[in-house]
PDB file of C-alpha atoms in Angstrom:
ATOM      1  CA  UNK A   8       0.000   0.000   0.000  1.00 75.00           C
ATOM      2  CA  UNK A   9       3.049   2.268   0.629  1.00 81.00           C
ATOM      3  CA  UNK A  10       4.348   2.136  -2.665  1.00 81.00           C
ATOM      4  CA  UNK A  11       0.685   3.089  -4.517  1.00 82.00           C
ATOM      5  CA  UNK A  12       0.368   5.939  -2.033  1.00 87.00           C
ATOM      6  CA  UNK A  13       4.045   7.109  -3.255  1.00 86.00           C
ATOM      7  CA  UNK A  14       3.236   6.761  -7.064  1.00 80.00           C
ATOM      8  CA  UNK A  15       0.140   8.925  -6.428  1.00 84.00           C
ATOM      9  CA  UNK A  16       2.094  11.789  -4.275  1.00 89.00           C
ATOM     10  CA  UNK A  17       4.804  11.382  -7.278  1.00 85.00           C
ATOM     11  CA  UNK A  18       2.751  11.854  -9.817  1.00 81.00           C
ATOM     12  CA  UNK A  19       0.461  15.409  -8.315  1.00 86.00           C
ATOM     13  CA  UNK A  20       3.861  16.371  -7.774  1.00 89.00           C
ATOM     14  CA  UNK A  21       5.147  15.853 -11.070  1.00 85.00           C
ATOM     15  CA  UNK A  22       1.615  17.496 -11.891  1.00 85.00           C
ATOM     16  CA  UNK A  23       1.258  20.607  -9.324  1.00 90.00           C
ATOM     17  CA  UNK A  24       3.873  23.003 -11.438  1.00 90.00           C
ATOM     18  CA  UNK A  25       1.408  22.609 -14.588  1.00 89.00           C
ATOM     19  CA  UNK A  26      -1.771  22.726 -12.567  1.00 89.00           C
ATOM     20  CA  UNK A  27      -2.919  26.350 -13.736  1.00 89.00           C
ATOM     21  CA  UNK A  28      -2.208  25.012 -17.574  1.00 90.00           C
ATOM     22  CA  UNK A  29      -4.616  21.694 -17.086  1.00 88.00           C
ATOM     23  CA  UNK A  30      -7.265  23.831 -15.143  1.00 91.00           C
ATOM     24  CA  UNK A  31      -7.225  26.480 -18.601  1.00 94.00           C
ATOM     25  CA  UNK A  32      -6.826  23.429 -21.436  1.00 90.00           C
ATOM     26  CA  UNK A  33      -9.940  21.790 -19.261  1.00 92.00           C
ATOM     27  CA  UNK A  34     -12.028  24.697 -19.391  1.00 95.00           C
ATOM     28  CA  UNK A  35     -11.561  25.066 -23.179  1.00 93.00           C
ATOM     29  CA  UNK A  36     -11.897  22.137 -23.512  1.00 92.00           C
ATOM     30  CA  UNK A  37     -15.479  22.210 -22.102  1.00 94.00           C
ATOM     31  CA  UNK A  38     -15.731  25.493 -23.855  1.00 94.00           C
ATOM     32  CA  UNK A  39     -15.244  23.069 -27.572  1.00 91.00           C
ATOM     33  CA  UNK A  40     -17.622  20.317 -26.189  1.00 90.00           C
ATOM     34  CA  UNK A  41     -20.395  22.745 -25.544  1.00 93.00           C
ATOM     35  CA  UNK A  42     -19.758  24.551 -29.107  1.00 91.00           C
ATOM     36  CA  UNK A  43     -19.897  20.844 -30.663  1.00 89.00           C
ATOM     37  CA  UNK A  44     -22.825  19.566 -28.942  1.00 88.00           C
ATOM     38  CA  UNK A  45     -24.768  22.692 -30.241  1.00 90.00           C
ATOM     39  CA  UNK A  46     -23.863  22.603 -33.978  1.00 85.00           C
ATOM     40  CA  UNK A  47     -26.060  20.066 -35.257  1.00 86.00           C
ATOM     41  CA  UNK A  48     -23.962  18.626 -37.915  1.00 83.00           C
ATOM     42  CA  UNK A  49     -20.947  17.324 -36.121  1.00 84.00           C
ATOM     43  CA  UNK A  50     -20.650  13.896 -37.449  1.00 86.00           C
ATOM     44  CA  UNK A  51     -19.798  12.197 -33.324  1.00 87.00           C
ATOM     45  CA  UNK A  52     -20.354   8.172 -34.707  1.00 89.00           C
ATOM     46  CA  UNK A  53     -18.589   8.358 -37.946  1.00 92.00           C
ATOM     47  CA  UNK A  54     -15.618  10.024 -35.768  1.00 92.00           C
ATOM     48  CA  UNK A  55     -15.254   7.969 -33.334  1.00 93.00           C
ATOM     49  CA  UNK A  56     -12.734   5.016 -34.726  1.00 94.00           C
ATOM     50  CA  UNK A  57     -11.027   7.791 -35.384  1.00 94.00           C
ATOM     51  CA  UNK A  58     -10.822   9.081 -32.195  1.00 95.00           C
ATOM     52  CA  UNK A  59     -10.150   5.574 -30.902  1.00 96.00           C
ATOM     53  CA  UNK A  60      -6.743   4.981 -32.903  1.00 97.00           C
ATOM     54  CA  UNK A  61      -5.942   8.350 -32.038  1.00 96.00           C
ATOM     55  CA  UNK A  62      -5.912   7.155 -28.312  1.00 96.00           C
ATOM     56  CA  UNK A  63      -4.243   3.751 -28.755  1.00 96.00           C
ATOM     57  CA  UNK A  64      -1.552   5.734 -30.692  1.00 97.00           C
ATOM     58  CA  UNK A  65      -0.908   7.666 -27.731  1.00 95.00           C
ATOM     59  CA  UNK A  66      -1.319   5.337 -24.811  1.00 95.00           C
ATOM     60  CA  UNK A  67       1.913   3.209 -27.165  1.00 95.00           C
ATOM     61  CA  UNK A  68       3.938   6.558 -27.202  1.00 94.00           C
ATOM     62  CA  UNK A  69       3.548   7.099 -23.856  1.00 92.00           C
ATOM     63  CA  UNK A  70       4.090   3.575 -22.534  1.00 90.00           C
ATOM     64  CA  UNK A  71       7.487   3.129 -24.577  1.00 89.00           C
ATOM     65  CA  UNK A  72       8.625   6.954 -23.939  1.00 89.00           C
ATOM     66  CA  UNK A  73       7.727   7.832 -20.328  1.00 85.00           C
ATOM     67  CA  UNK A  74      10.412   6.330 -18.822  1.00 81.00           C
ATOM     68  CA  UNK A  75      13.138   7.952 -20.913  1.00 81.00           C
ATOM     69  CA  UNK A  76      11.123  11.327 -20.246  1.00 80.00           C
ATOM     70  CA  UNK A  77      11.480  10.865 -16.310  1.00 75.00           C
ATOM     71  CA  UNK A  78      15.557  10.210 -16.624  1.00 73.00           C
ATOM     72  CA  UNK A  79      14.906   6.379 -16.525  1.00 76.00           C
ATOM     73  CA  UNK A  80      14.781   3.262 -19.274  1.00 77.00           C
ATOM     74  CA  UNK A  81      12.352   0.392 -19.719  1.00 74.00           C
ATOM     75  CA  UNK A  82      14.678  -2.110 -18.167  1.00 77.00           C
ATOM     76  CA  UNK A  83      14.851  -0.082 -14.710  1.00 78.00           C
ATOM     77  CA  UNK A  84      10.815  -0.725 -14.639  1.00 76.00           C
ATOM     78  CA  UNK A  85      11.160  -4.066 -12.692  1.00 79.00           C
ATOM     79  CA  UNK A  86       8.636  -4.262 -10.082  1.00 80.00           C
ATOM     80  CA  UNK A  87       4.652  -4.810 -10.472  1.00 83.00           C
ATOM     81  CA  UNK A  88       3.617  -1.160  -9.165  1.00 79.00           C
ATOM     82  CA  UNK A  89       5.905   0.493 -11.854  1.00 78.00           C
ATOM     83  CA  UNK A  90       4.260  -1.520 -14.144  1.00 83.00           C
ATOM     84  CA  UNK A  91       0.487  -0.675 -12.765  1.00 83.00           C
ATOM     85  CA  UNK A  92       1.717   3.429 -12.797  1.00 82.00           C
ATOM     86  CA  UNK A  93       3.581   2.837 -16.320  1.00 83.00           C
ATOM     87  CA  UNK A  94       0.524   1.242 -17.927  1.00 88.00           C
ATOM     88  CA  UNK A  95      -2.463   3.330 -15.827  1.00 90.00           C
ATOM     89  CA  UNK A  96      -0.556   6.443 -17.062  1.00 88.00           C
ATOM     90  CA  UNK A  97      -0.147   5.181 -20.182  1.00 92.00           C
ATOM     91  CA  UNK A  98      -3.768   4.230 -20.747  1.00 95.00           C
ATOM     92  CA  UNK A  99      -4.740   7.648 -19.119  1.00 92.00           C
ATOM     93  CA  UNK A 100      -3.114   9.374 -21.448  1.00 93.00           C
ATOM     94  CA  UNK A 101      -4.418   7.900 -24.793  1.00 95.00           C
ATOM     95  CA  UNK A 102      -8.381   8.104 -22.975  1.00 95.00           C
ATOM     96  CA  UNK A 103      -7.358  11.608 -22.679  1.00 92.00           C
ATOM     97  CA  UNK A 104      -6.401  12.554 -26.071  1.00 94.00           C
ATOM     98  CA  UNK A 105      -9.313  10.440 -27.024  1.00 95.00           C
ATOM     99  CA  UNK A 106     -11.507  12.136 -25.389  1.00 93.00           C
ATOM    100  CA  UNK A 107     -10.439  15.241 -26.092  1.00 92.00           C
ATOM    101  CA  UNK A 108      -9.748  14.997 -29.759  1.00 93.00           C
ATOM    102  CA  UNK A 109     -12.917  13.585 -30.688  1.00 92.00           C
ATOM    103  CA  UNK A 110     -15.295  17.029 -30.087  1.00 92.00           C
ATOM    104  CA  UNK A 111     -12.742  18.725 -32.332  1.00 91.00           C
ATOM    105  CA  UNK A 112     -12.817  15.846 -35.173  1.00 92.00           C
ATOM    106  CA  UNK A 113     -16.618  15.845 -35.040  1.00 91.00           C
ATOM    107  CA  UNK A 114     -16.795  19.372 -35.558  1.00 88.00           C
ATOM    108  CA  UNK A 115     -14.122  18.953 -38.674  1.00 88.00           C
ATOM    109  CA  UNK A 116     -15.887  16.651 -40.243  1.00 85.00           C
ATOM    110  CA  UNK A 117     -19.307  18.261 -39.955  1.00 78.00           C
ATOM    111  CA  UNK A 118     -22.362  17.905 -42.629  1.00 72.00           C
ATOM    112  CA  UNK A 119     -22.518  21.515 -44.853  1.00 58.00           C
TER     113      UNK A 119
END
């Protein structure tokens, strides 16, 4: 239980310098959702696979280049919890861009 309770307080640390930047890039990114959901011909189902890859992409990238961002390597990720934080973060990360790309692909590929 130790160890899970120091990957959390890691990672808001790692997190607390950038916290003003993710509180403005989530309130624009509510201010695109509620500009999507009002234009009635944002095309949400047809984008969706799209938004999908766009998230697997990611959560890859971030799962094979995390550790050389933090100073580190893949073969200095030998026990289970940096496993659980390498692949939660990972898998965070591509739900994230999934989620956040697919408002702004629905409203590209909108009906004229």
């Amino acid at each position: 239980m130790y160890e899970i309770w120091l990957g959390l307080n890691i990672v808001f640390e790692i997190l607390k310098p950038a916290l003003a930047v993710l509180v403005v890039l989530a309130l624009l990114w509510v201010a695109l959702l509620v500009y999507t959901l009002r234009n009635k011909g944002a095309q949400w189902r047809q984008v969706l696979p799209a938004a999908a890859v766009i998230g697997i992409v990611v959560a890859m990238v971030v799962l094979v280049l995390s550790p050389t961002w933090m100073a580190s390597s893949l073969s200095q990720v030998t026990y289970w919890v940096d496993w659980a934080f390498l692949g939660t973060s990972a898998l965070g990360m591509g739900a994230l861009l999934a989620v956040v790309s697919w408002p702004a692909l629905a409203l590209l590929a909108q009906k004229t």
